[in-house]
Coordinates of C-alpha atoms in Angstrom, one line a residue:
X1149 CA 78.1 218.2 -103.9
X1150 CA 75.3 219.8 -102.6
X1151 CA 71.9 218.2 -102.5
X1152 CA 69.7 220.0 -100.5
X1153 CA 66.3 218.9 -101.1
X1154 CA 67.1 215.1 -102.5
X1155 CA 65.6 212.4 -102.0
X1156 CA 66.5 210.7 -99.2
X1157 CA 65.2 206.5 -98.9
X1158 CA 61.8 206.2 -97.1
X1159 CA 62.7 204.7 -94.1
X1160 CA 65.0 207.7 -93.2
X1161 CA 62.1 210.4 -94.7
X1162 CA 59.7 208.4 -92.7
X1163 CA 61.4 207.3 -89.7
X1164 CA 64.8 208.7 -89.5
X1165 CA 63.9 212.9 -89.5
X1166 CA 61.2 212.2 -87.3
X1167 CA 63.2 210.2 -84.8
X1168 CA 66.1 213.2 -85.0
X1169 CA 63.1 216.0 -84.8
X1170 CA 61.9 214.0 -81.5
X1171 CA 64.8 213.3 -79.7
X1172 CA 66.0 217.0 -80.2
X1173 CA 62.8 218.1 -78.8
X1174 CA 62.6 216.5 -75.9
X1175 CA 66.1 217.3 -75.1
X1176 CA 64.9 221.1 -75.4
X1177 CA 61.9 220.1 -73.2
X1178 CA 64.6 218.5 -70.9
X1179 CA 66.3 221.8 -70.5
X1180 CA 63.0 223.3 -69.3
X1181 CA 62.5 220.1 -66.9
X1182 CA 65.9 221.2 -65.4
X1183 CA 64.9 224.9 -65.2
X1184 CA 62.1 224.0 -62.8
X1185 CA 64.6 222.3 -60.7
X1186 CA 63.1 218.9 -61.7
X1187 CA 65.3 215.5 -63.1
X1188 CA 64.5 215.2 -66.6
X1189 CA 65.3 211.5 -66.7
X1190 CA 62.6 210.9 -63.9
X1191 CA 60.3 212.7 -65.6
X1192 CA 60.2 210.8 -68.8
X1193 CA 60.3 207.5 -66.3
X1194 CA 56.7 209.2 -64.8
X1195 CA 55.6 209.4 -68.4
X1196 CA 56.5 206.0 -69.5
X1197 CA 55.4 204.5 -66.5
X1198 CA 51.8 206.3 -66.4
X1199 CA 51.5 205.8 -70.4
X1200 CA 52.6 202.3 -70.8
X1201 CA 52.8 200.7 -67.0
X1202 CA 49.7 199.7 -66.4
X1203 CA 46.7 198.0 -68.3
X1204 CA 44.9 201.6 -67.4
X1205 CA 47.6 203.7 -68.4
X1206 CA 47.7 201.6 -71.7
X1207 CA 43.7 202.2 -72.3
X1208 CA 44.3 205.8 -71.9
X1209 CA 46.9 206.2 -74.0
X1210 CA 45.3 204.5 -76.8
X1211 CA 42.3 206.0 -76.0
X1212 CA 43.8 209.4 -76.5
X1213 CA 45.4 208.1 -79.7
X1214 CA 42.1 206.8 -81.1
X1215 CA 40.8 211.0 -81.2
X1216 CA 44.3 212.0 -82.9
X1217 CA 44.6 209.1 -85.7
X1218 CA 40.7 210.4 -86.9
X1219 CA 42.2 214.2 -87.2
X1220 CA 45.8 213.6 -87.7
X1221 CA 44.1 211.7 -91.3
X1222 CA 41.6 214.5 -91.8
X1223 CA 44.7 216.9 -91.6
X1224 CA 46.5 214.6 -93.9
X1225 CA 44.1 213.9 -97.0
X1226 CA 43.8 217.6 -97.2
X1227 CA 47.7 218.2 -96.9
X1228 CA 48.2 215.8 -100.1
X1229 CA 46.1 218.0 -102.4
X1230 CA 47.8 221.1 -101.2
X1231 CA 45.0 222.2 -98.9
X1232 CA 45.2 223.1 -94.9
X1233 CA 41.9 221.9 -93.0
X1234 CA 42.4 223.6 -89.9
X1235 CA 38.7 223.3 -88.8
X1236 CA 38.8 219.5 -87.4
X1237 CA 38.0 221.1 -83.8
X1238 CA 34.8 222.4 -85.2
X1239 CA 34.1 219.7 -87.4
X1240 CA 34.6 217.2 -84.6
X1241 CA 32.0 219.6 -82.7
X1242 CA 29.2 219.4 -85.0
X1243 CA 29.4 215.7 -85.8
X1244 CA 28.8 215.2 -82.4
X1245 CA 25.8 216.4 -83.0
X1246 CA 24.8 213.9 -85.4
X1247 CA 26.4 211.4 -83.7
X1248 CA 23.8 212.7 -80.0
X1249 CA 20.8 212.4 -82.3
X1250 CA 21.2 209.5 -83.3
X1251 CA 21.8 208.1 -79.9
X1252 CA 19.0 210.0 -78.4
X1253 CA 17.1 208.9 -81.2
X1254 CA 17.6 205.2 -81.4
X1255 CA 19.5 204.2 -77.8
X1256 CA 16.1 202.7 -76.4
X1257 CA 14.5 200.9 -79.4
X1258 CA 17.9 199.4 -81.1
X1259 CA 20.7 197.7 -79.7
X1260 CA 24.0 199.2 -79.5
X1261 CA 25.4 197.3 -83.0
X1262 CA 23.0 198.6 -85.0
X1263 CA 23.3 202.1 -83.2
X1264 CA 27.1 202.1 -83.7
X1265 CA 26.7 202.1 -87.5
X1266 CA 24.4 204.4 -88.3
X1267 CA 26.4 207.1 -85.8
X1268 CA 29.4 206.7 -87.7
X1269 CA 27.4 207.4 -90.8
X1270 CA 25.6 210.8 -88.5
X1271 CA 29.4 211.5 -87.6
X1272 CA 30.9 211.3 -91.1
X1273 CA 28.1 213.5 -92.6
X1274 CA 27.8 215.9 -90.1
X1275 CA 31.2 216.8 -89.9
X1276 CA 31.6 216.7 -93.9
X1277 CA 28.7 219.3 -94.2
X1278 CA 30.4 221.5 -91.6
X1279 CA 32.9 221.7 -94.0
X1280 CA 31.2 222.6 -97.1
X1281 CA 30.8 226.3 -97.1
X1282 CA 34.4 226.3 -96.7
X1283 CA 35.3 223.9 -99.5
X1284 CA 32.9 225.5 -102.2
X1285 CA 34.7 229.4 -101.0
X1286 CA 38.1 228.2 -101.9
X1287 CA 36.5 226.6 -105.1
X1288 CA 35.2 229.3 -106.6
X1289 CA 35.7 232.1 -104.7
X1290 CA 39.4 231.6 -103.7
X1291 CA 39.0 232.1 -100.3
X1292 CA 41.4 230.5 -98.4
X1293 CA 40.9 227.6 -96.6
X1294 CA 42.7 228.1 -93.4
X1295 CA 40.8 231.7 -92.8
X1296 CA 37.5 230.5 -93.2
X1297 CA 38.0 226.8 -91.4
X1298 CA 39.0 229.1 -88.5
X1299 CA 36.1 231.0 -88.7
X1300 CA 33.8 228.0 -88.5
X1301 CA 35.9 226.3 -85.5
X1302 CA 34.5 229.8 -83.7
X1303 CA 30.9 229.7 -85.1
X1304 CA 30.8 225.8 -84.1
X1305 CA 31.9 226.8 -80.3
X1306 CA 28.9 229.0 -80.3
X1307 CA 26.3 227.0 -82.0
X1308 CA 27.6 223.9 -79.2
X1309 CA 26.6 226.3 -76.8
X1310 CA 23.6 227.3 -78.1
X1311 CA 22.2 223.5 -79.1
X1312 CA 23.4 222.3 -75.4
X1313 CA 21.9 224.9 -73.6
X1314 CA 18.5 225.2 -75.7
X1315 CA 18.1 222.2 -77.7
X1316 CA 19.4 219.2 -76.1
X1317 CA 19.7 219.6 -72.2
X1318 CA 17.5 217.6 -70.0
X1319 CA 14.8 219.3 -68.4
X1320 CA 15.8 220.3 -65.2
X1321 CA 19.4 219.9 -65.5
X1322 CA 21.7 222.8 -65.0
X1323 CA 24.7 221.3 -66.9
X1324 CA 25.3 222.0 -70.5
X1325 CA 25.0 218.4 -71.3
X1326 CA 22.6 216.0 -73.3
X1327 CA 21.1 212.7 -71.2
X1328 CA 22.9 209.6 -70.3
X1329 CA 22.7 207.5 -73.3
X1330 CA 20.6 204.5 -72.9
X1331 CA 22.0 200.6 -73.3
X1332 CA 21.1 200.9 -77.2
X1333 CA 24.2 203.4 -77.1
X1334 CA 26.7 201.7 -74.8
X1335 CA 29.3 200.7 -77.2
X1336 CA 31.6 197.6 -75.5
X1337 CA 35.1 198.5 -74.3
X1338 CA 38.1 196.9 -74.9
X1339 CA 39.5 196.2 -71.2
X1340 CA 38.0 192.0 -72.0
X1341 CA 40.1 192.4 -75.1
X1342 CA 43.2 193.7 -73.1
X1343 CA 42.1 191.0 -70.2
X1344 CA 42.7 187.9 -72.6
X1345 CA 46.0 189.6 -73.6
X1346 CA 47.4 189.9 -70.0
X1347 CA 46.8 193.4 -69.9
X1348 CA 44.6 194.1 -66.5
X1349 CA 42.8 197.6 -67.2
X1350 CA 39.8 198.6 -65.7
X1351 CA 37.7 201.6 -66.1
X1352 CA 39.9 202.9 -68.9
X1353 CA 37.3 204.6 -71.9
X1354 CA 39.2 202.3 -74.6
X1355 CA 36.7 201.3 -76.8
X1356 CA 36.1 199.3 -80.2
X1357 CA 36.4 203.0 -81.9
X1358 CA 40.1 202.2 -81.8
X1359 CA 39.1 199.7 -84.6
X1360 CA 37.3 202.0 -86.5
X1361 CA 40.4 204.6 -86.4
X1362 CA 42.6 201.5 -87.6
X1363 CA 40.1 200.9 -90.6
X1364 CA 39.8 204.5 -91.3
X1365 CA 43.7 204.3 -91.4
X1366 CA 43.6 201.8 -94.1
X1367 CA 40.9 203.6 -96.1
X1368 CA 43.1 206.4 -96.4
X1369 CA 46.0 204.4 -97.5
X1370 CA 44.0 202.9 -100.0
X1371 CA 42.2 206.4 -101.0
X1372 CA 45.7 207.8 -101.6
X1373 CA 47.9 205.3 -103.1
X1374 CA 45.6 202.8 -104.7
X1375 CA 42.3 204.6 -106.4
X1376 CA 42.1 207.3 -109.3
X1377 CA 40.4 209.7 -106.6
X1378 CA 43.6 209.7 -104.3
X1379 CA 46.1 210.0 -107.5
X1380 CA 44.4 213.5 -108.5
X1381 CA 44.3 214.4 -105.2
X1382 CA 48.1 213.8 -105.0
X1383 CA 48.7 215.7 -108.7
X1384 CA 46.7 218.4 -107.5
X1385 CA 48.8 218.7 -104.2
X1386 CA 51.8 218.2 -106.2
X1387 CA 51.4 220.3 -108.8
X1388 CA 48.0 222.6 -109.4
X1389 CA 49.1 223.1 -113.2
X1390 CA 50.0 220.2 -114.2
X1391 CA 46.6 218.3 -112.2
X1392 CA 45.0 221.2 -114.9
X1393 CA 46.8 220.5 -117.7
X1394 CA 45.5 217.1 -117.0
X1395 CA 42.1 217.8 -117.2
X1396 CA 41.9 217.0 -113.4
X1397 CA 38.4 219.4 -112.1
X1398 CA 40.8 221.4 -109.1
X1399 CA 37.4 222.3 -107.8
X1400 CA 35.8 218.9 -108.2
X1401 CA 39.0 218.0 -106.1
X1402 CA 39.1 220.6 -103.7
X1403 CA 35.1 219.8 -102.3
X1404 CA 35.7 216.1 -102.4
X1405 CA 39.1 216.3 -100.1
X1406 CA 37.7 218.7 -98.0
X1407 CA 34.3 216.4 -97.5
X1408 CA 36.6 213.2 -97.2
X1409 CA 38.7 215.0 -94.6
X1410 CA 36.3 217.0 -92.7
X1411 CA 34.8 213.7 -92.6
X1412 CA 37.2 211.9 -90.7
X1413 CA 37.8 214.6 -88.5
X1414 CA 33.9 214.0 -87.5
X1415 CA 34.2 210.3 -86.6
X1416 CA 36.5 211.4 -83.5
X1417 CA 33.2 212.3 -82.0
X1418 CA 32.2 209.0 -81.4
X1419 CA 35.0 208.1 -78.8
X1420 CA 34.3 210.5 -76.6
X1421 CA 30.3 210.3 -77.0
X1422 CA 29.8 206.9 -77.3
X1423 CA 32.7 205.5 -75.9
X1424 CA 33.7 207.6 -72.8
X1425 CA 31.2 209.9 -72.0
X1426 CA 28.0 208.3 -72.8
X1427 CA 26.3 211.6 -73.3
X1428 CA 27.4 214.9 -75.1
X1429 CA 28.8 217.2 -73.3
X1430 CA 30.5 220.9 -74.3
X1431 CA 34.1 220.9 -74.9
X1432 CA 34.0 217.1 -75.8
X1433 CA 36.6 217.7 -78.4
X1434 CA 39.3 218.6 -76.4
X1435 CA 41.5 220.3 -78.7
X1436 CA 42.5 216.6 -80.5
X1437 CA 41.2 218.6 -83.9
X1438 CA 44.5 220.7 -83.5
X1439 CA 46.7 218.0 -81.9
X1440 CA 45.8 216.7 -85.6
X1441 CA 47.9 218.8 -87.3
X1442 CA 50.9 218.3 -85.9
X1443 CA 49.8 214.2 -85.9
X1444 CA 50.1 214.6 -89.5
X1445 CA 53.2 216.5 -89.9
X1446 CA 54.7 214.1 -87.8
X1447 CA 53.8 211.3 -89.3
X1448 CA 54.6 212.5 -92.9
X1449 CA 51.0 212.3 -94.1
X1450 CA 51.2 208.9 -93.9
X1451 CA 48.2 206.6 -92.3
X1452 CA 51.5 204.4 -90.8
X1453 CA 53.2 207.4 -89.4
X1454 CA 50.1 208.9 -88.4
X1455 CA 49.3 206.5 -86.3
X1456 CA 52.5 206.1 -84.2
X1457 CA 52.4 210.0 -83.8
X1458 CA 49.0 209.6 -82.3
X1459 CA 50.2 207.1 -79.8
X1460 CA 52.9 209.5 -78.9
X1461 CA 50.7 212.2 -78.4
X1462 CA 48.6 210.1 -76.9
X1463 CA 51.1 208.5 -74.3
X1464 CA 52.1 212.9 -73.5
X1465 CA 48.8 213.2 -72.9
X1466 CA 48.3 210.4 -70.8
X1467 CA 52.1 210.6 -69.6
X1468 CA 52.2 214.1 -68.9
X1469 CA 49.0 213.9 -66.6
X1470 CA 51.2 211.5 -64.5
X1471 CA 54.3 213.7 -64.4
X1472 CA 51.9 216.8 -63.4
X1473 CA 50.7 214.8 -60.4
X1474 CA 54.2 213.1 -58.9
X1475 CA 56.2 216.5 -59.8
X1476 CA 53.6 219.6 -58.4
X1477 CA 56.5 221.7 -60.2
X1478 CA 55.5 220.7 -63.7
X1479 CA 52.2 221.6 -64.5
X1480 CA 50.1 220.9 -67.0
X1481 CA 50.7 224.1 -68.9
X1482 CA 54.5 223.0 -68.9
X1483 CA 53.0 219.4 -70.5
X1484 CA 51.2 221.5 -73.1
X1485 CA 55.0 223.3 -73.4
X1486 CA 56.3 220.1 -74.1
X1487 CA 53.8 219.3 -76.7
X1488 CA 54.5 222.8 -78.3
X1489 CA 57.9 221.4 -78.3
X1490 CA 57.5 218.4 -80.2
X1491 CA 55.1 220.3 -82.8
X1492 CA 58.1 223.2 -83.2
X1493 CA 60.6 220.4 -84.4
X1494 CA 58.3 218.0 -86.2
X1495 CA 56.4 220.5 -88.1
X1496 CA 57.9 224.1 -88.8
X1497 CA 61.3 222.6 -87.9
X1498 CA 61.0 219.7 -90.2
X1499 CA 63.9 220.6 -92.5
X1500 CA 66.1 221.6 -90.1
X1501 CA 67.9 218.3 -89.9
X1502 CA 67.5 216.7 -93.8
X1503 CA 70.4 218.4 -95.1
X1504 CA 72.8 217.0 -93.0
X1505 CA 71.5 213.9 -93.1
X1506 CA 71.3 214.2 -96.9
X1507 CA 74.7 214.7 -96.9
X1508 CA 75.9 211.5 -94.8
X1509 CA 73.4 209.5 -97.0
X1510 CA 75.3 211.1 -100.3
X1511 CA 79.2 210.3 -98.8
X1512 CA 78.1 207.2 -97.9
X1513 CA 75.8 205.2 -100.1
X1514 CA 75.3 207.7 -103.2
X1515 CA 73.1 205.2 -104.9
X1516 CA 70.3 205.4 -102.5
X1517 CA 69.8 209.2 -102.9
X1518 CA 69.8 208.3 -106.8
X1519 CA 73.5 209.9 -107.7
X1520 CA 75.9 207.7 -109.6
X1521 CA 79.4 207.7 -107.8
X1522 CA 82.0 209.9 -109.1
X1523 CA 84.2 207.5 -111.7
X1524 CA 88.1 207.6 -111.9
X1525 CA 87.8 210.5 -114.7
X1526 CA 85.2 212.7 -113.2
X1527 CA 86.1 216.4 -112.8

């Protein structure tokens, strides 16, 4: 019997077909390893050992992970009601600048926990009105999302420029660049934190942000699955006519997801701002607001999975800096292959695998994929 596109229990959905999709790409990535004349297996030693073997390498990798768990959920709230935000890079950018004011604002008259809040606030607004134009076009105009969230990722590149080189660089300093932050900025890292747990890292930018990803993690969970807001967002995503039939507002739903996820997407400024850099600085982003997407199709949309999918990205980033250093023969560009790698099978590969593992669930435990086994009399 053929079941194509059954449904298969969660923990294979959520765990299984990602765990295939991985493995088979970075056995592909393997293959280019061996290409270059390098050992595959010593490779992914370097990257273990520079992710996870040391307090520093550990910092860094969560680090990393904190940016892609803020875009990875941006991605996904828009995903579940049908809708492609592809402008976290740009909505990352401008929230920066809210979060800089505020900072330059406040950093020598306030201490750093009262700071911290109101930034988060600067980020979240900042980055949810970079995304308004956008939201209100596909509303009612029906221009589509992805074109015009491009568009603004360009037009926030050159308004960064513009605001760094005019507006906010320190008088007689050359680099595009605000002004250290003062103390009333300096959010704490974690490395005491990591200290009581046996974990020696110093100088790592790990900071409480990591938190704030973790809560912002939770809030989507709850958004989605527990409120009215999130079940309309899911029956929109779902199923545009029937979230009509409803009586569901589709444009009501389409600004509000795109606010809430542009929104997210904005608080990844803070970790680099406030916890790394201690100034802004162009480029800050990093390209974590596309890294995003393929967070989200990794992790199925799903704050849990989004998470680990972060911390893998985050551990090739981190990783892959320490396999472009020990092997000269990899270089980063063939990390940023790798990467490409694991996007290919998690996201437009996705399928690829679910049929055959549909049918192994179906021969051997029919129940779960919700068919009743075949009786003595059955045809």
């Amino acid at each position: 019997m053929s079941t194509p596109y059954a449904k298969l229990p969660g923990w294979a959905d959520y765990g299984l077909l990602p765990l295939i999709n991985l493995i088979v790409a970075f056995f592909v990535a393997g293959l280019v390893v061996l290409l270059v004349g390098e050992s595959p297996f010593e490779a992914v030693q370097l990257m273990l050992k520079g992710a996870f073997g040391s307090g520093r390498g550990i910092g860094y990798t969560l680090y990393y992970a904190t940016n892609f768990i803020f875009t990875g959920l941006a991605v996904a709230v828009a995903f579940h009601a049908g809708l492609f935000n592809i402008g976290g890079e740009g909505q990352a950018s401008v929230a920066g600048v809210g979060v800089a004011i505020v900072c330059l604002a406040f950093d020598s008259v306030l201490p750093w926990w009262i700071t911290y809040p109101i930034a988060i606030v600067a980020a979240a607004l900042f980055g949810a009105a970079w995304a308004l134009i956008p939201a209100w076009l596909q509303a009612y105009r029906g221009s589509h999302i992805v074109i015009t969230t491009i568009m603004f990722n360009f037009i926030a590149a050159s308004l960064m420029v513009y605001l760094l080189v005019n507006v906010f660089k320190a008088p007689g300093q050359q680099a595009p660049e605000t002004r250290v932050f003062l103390e009333g900025a300096n959010i704490p890292s974690l490395e005491p934190l990591l200290g009581a747990l046996g974990i020696a890292a110093r100088r790592t930018p790990l900071n409480i942000t990591f938190f704030v990803s973790l809560i912002a993690a939770f809030g989507v969970w709850v958004l989605i699955w527990r409120s009215r807001l999130g079940y309309e967002i899911r029956t929109m995503g779902h199923s545009p006519k029937a979230a009509r039939y409803a009586g569901i507002g589709e444009k009501r739903i389409i600004i509000v997801t795109m606010l809430i996820s542009a929104g997210l997407a904005g608080l990844m400024a803070l970790n680099p701002i406030m916890g790394a850099q201690d100034r802004m600085q162009l480029g800050f982003v990093g390209g974590a607001g596309f890294v995003g997407i393929a967070v989200a199709l990794m992790g199925r949309s799903h704050p849990v999975g989004i998470i680990l999918a972060a911390i893998l990205f985050g551990m090739l980033y981190q990783g892959g800096a320490e396999i472009a250093f020990e092997m000269p023969n990899i270089t980063r560009e063939m990390i940023v292959v790798i990467m490409g790698l694991v996007i290919f099978f998690a996201g437009a590969l996705e399928h690829m695998f679910r049929p055959a593992v549909q049918a192994v669930f179906a021969s051997l435990k029919p129940s779960s994929m919700g068919l009743r086994p075949k009786a003595a009399g059955d045809a």
